[in-house]
């Protein structure tokens, strides 16, 4: 099921735009590598996707956010910095580029970045809290953005809905995804979020498990065999079978499972200086994981290969630990 869903999702993306030569074969190699449970620590292909932080500012202060923006030095991306990252040979075959933050729509040059990337035949995604969409509807209409991922936050999404409905009704962005963090305390919200997506014309929903940032939060992630989740999952899947929305359900935590992280062979994250983060949970990017402009092969630094072997204290409670079944499919949205 995973392979079928992954190939279908990736084929849909590749069919929506023209990509630079070599992107499709590289994506295929990355998918094969990610799906292989016996993969080696050394990677022989290029990233299929990468994320660039356009800023570290956000107008929200969410307690659960793993990127504590209020503790970070404010860093703003510039056009020359993005060009340097995009033009680097290591990134030549990446078909998708995600612009993240912080809150990307706070950056005054965001749509200049989207235009730059589209001129280089990239599939461009933006991850946002959605709070500033209403201000940018005209720019979205002419901006060329391929995929918009908006987080569903309790008590805040209702204010975002009018803008989201306009985005979907006018097809300002071809692919719109609603993302929600699910814990043992809000299992019932899966049904509500899918209903919201259907009402608002949103074509895709991704449920993410909770990433515990401290010992006190270890009770929050949904673990393998958690009966209330399994019962709710069965009920929700039955209710929305055949509904016109793609849903990627969360991955139950298996803290004792064998390390099998797919993310470390698919994508990579950069800050404005080219420093690297191996995944979104080990952030912000730091020189210790490599730098695009000073390391010969940032994919295979000692730190990166150590992570792929599972020697990572930060990954003890990570739901990527045993590989996550919705990763490749949601990665292609």
JSON list of C-alpha atoms in Angstrom, two decimals, residues 96-201:
[
{"chain": "A", "resi": 96, "resn": "UNK", "atom": "CA", "xyz": [10.67, 20.37, -5.11]},
{"chain": "A", "resi": 97, "resn": "UNK", "atom": "CA", "xyz": [11.69, 23.33, -2.97]},
{"chain": "A", "resi": 98, "resn": "UNK", "atom": "CA", "xyz": [9.79, 24.23, 0.19]},
{"chain": "A", "resi": 99, "resn": "UNK", "atom": "CA", "xyz": [9.89, 27.74, 1.61]},
{"chain": "A", "resi": 100, "resn": "UNK", "atom": "CA", "xyz": [9.45, 27.63, 5.35]},
{"chain": "A", "resi": 101, "resn": "UNK", "atom": "CA", "xyz": [9.99, 29.63, 8.50]},
{"chain": "A", "resi": 102, "resn": "UNK", "atom": "CA", "xyz": [8.98, 31.15, 10.89]},
{"chain": "A", "resi": 103, "resn": "UNK", "atom": "CA", "xyz": [5.96, 32.33, 8.99]},
{"chain": "A", "resi": 104, "resn": "UNK", "atom": "CA", "xyz": [6.99, 32.70, 5.32]},
{"chain": "A", "resi": 105, "resn": "UNK", "atom": "CA", "xyz": [4.24, 35.21, 4.47]},
{"chain": "A", "resi": 106, "resn": "UNK", "atom": "CA", "xyz": [5.90, 37.68, 6.84]},
{"chain": "A", "resi": 107, "resn": "UNK", "atom": "CA", "xyz": [8.80, 37.96, 4.39]},
{"chain": "A", "resi": 108, "resn": "UNK", "atom": "CA", "xyz": [8.30, 40.84, 1.91]},
{"chain": "A", "resi": 109, "resn": "UNK", "atom": "CA", "xyz": [10.20, 39.02, -0.87]},
{"chain": "A", "resi": 110, "resn": "UNK", "atom": "CA", "xyz": [8.41, 35.66, -0.61]},
{"chain": "A", "resi": 111, "resn": "UNK", "atom": "CA", "xyz": [6.76, 35.94, -4.03]},
{"chain": "A", "resi": 112, "resn": "UNK", "atom": "CA", "xyz": [10.07, 36.98, -5.60]},
{"chain": "A", "resi": 113, "resn": "UNK", "atom": "CA", "xyz": [11.48, 33.71, -4.27]},
{"chain": "A", "resi": 114, "resn": "UNK", "atom": "CA", "xyz": [8.59, 31.75, -5.74]},
{"chain": "A", "resi": 115, "resn": "UNK", "atom": "CA", "xyz": [9.15, 33.39, -9.14]},
{"chain": "A", "resi": 116, "resn": "UNK", "atom": "CA", "xyz": [12.89, 32.65, -9.01]},
{"chain": "A", "resi": 117, "resn": "UNK", "atom": "CA", "xyz": [12.25, 28.98, -8.26]},
{"chain": "A", "resi": 118, "resn": "UNK", "atom": "CA", "xyz": [9.58, 28.59, -10.93]},
{"chain": "A", "resi": 119, "resn": "UNK", "atom": "CA", "xyz": [12.00, 30.05, -13.48]},
{"chain": "A", "resi": 120, "resn": "UNK", "atom": "CA", "xyz": [14.27, 27.12, -12.59]},
{"chain": "A", "resi": 121, "resn": "UNK", "atom": "CA", "xyz": [11.50, 24.56, -13.13]},
{"chain": "A", "resi": 122, "resn": "UNK", "atom": "CA", "xyz": [11.00, 23.75, -9.44]},
{"chain": "A", "resi": 123, "resn": "UNK", "atom": "CA", "xyz": [7.82, 22.57, -7.78]},
{"chain": "A", "resi": 124, "resn": "UNK", "atom": "CA", "xyz": [7.35, 25.16, -5.03]},
{"chain": "A", "resi": 125, "resn": "UNK", "atom": "CA", "xyz": [5.65, 24.57, -1.67]},
{"chain": "A", "resi": 126, "resn": "UNK", "atom": "CA", "xyz": [5.02, 26.94, 1.20]},
{"chain": "A", "resi": 127, "resn": "UNK", "atom": "CA", "xyz": [4.22, 25.86, 4.78]},
{"chain": "A", "resi": 128, "resn": "UNK", "atom": "CA", "xyz": [2.22, 28.49, 6.66]},
{"chain": "A", "resi": 129, "resn": "UNK", "atom": "CA", "xyz": [-0.09, 29.07, 9.59]},
{"chain": "A", "resi": 130, "resn": "UNK", "atom": "CA", "xyz": [-2.47, 30.72, 7.11]},
{"chain": "A", "resi": 131, "resn": "UNK", "atom": "CA", "xyz": [-3.05, 33.84, 9.16]},
{"chain": "A", "resi": 132, "resn": "UNK", "atom": "CA", "xyz": [-1.78, 36.24, 6.47]},
{"chain": "A", "resi": 133, "resn": "UNK", "atom": "CA", "xyz": [-3.32, 34.63, 3.39]},
{"chain": "A", "resi": 134, "resn": "UNK", "atom": "CA", "xyz": [-6.06, 37.24, 3.05]},
{"chain": "A", "resi": 135, "resn": "UNK", "atom": "CA", "xyz": [-3.45, 39.95, 2.46]},
{"chain": "A", "resi": 136, "resn": "UNK", "atom": "CA", "xyz": [-1.83, 38.02, -0.36]},
{"chain": "A", "resi": 137, "resn": "UNK", "atom": "CA", "xyz": [-4.70, 36.62, -2.43]},
{"chain": "A", "resi": 138, "resn": "UNK", "atom": "CA", "xyz": [-3.88, 38.75, -5.50]},
{"chain": "A", "resi": 139, "resn": "UNK", "atom": "CA", "xyz": [-0.22, 37.74, -5.34]},
{"chain": "A", "resi": 140, "resn": "UNK", "atom": "CA", "xyz": [-1.19, 34.09, -4.98]},
{"chain": "A", "resi": 141, "resn": "UNK", "atom": "CA", "xyz": [-3.34, 34.38, -8.09]},
{"chain": "A", "resi": 142, "resn": "UNK", "atom": "CA", "xyz": [-0.35, 35.38, -10.20]},
{"chain": "A", "resi": 143, "resn": "UNK", "atom": "CA", "xyz": [2.47, 33.96, -8.08]},
{"chain": "A", "resi": 144, "resn": "UNK", "atom": "CA", "xyz": [2.89, 30.44, -9.46]},
{"chain": "A", "resi": 145, "resn": "UNK", "atom": "CA", "xyz": [2.87, 28.63, -6.12]},
{"chain": "A", "resi": 146, "resn": "UNK", "atom": "CA", "xyz": [2.31, 24.89, -6.64]},
{"chain": "A", "resi": 147, "resn": "UNK", "atom": "CA", "xyz": [1.46, 23.70, -3.13]},
{"chain": "A", "resi": 148, "resn": "UNK", "atom": "CA", "xyz": [0.23, 25.43, 0.02]},
{"chain": "A", "resi": 149, "resn": "UNK", "atom": "CA", "xyz": [0.31, 23.59, 3.36]},
{"chain": "A", "resi": 150, "resn": "UNK", "atom": "CA", "xyz": [-1.65, 25.28, 6.14]},
{"chain": "A", "resi": 151, "resn": "UNK", "atom": "CA", "xyz": [-1.60, 24.18, 9.77]},
{"chain": "A", "resi": 152, "resn": "UNK", "atom": "CA", "xyz": [-4.90, 23.66, 11.58]},
{"chain": "A", "resi": 153, "resn": "UNK", "atom": "CA", "xyz": [-4.52, 25.24, 15.03]},
{"chain": "A", "resi": 154, "resn": "UNK", "atom": "CA", "xyz": [-7.19, 25.05, 17.69]},
{"chain": "A", "resi": 155, "resn": "UNK", "atom": "CA", "xyz": [-8.92, 28.37, 18.19]},
{"chain": "A", "resi": 156, "resn": "UNK", "atom": "CA", "xyz": [-7.20, 29.99, 15.19]},
{"chain": "A", "resi": 157, "resn": "UNK", "atom": "CA", "xyz": [-8.26, 28.17, 12.06]},
{"chain": "A", "resi": 158, "resn": "UNK", "atom": "CA", "xyz": [-11.76, 29.68, 11.98]},
{"chain": "A", "resi": 159, "resn": "UNK", "atom": "CA", "xyz": [-10.21, 33.06, 11.25]},
{"chain": "A", "resi": 160, "resn": "UNK", "atom": "CA", "xyz": [-8.24, 31.54, 8.37]},
{"chain": "A", "resi": 161, "resn": "UNK", "atom": "CA", "xyz": [-11.20, 29.76, 6.70]},
{"chain": "A", "resi": 162, "resn": "UNK", "atom": "CA", "xyz": [-12.54, 32.65, 4.55]},
{"chain": "A", "resi": 163, "resn": "UNK", "atom": "CA", "xyz": [-9.16, 33.09, 2.87]},
{"chain": "A", "resi": 164, "resn": "UNK", "atom": "CA", "xyz": [-8.69, 29.34, 2.49]},
{"chain": "A", "resi": 165, "resn": "UNK", "atom": "CA", "xyz": [-12.10, 29.03, 0.82]},
{"chain": "A", "resi": 166, "resn": "UNK", "atom": "CA", "xyz": [-11.20, 31.79, -1.63]},
{"chain": "A", "resi": 167, "resn": "UNK", "atom": "CA", "xyz": [-7.89, 30.07, -2.42]},
{"chain": "A", "resi": 168, "resn": "UNK", "atom": "CA", "xyz": [-9.63, 26.79, -3.19]},
{"chain": "A", "resi": 169, "resn": "UNK", "atom": "CA", "xyz": [-12.72, 28.23, -4.92]},
{"chain": "A", "resi": 170, "resn": "UNK", "atom": "CA", "xyz": [-10.60, 30.28, -7.34]},
{"chain": "A", "resi": 171, "resn": "UNK", "atom": "CA", "xyz": [-7.86, 27.61, -7.54]},
{"chain": "A", "resi": 172, "resn": "UNK", "atom": "CA", "xyz": [-5.24, 30.20, -6.69]},
{"chain": "A", "resi": 173, "resn": "UNK", "atom": "CA", "xyz": [-2.93, 27.33, -5.71]},
{"chain": "A", "resi": 174, "resn": "UNK", "atom": "CA", "xyz": [-3.26, 23.94, -7.49]},
{"chain": "A", "resi": 175, "resn": "UNK", "atom": "CA", "xyz": [-2.62, 21.84, -4.39]},
{"chain": "A", "resi": 176, "resn": "UNK", "atom": "CA", "xyz": [-3.82, 22.84, -0.91]},
{"chain": "A", "resi": 177, "resn": "UNK", "atom": "CA", "xyz": [-3.17, 20.68, 2.13]},
{"chain": "A", "resi": 178, "resn": "UNK", "atom": "CA", "xyz": [-4.52, 21.00, 5.67]},
{"chain": "A", "resi": 179, "resn": "UNK", "atom": "CA", "xyz": [-2.18, 19.65, 8.35]},
{"chain": "A", "resi": 180, "resn": "UNK", "atom": "CA", "xyz": [-3.07, 18.76, 11.92]},
{"chain": "A", "resi": 181, "resn": "UNK", "atom": "CA", "xyz": [-1.05, 17.46, 14.87]},
{"chain": "A", "resi": 182, "resn": "UNK", "atom": "CA", "xyz": [-2.86, 14.59, 16.58]},
{"chain": "A", "resi": 183, "resn": "UNK", "atom": "CA", "xyz": [-2.19, 13.47, 20.16]},
{"chain": "A", "resi": 184, "resn": "UNK", "atom": "CA", "xyz": [-3.82, 11.01, 22.53]},
{"chain": "A", "resi": 185, "resn": "UNK", "atom": "CA", "xyz": [-5.91, 13.94, 23.77]},
{"chain": "A", "resi": 186, "resn": "UNK", "atom": "CA", "xyz": [-7.49, 15.09, 20.49]},
{"chain": "A", "resi": 187, "resn": "UNK", "atom": "CA", "xyz": [-8.15, 11.93, 18.49]},
{"chain": "A", "resi": 188, "resn": "UNK", "atom": "CA", "xyz": [-11.73, 13.04, 17.86]},
{"chain": "A", "resi": 189, "resn": "UNK", "atom": "CA", "xyz": [-10.45, 16.01, 15.86]},
{"chain": "A", "resi": 190, "resn": "UNK", "atom": "CA", "xyz": [-9.47, 13.83, 12.91]},
{"chain": "A", "resi": 191, "resn": "UNK", "atom": "CA", "xyz": [-13.11, 13.63, 11.87]},
{"chain": "A", "resi": 192, "resn": "UNK", "atom": "CA", "xyz": [-13.60, 17.37, 12.34]},
{"chain": "A", "resi": 193, "resn": "UNK", "atom": "CA", "xyz": [-10.53, 18.29, 10.29]},
{"chain": "A", "resi": 194, "resn": "UNK", "atom": "CA", "xyz": [-11.55, 16.06, 7.37]},
{"chain": "A", "resi": 195, "resn": "UNK", "atom": "CA", "xyz": [-15.05, 17.56, 7.42]},
{"chain": "A", "resi": 196, "resn": "UNK", "atom": "CA", "xyz": [-13.51, 21.04, 7.43]},
{"chain": "A", "resi": 197, "resn": "UNK", "atom": "CA", "xyz": [-11.35, 20.15, 4.44]},
{"chain": "A", "resi": 198, "resn": "UNK", "atom": "CA", "xyz": [-14.38, 18.90, 2.54]},
{"chain": "A", "resi": 199, "resn": "UNK", "atom": "CA", "xyz": [-16.41, 22.02, 3.40]},
{"chain": "A", "resi": 200, "resn": "UNK", "atom": "CA", "xyz": [-13.55, 24.32, 2.37]},
{"chain": "A", "resi": 201, "resn": "UNK", "atom": "CA", "xyz": [-12.67, 22.49, -0.85]}
]
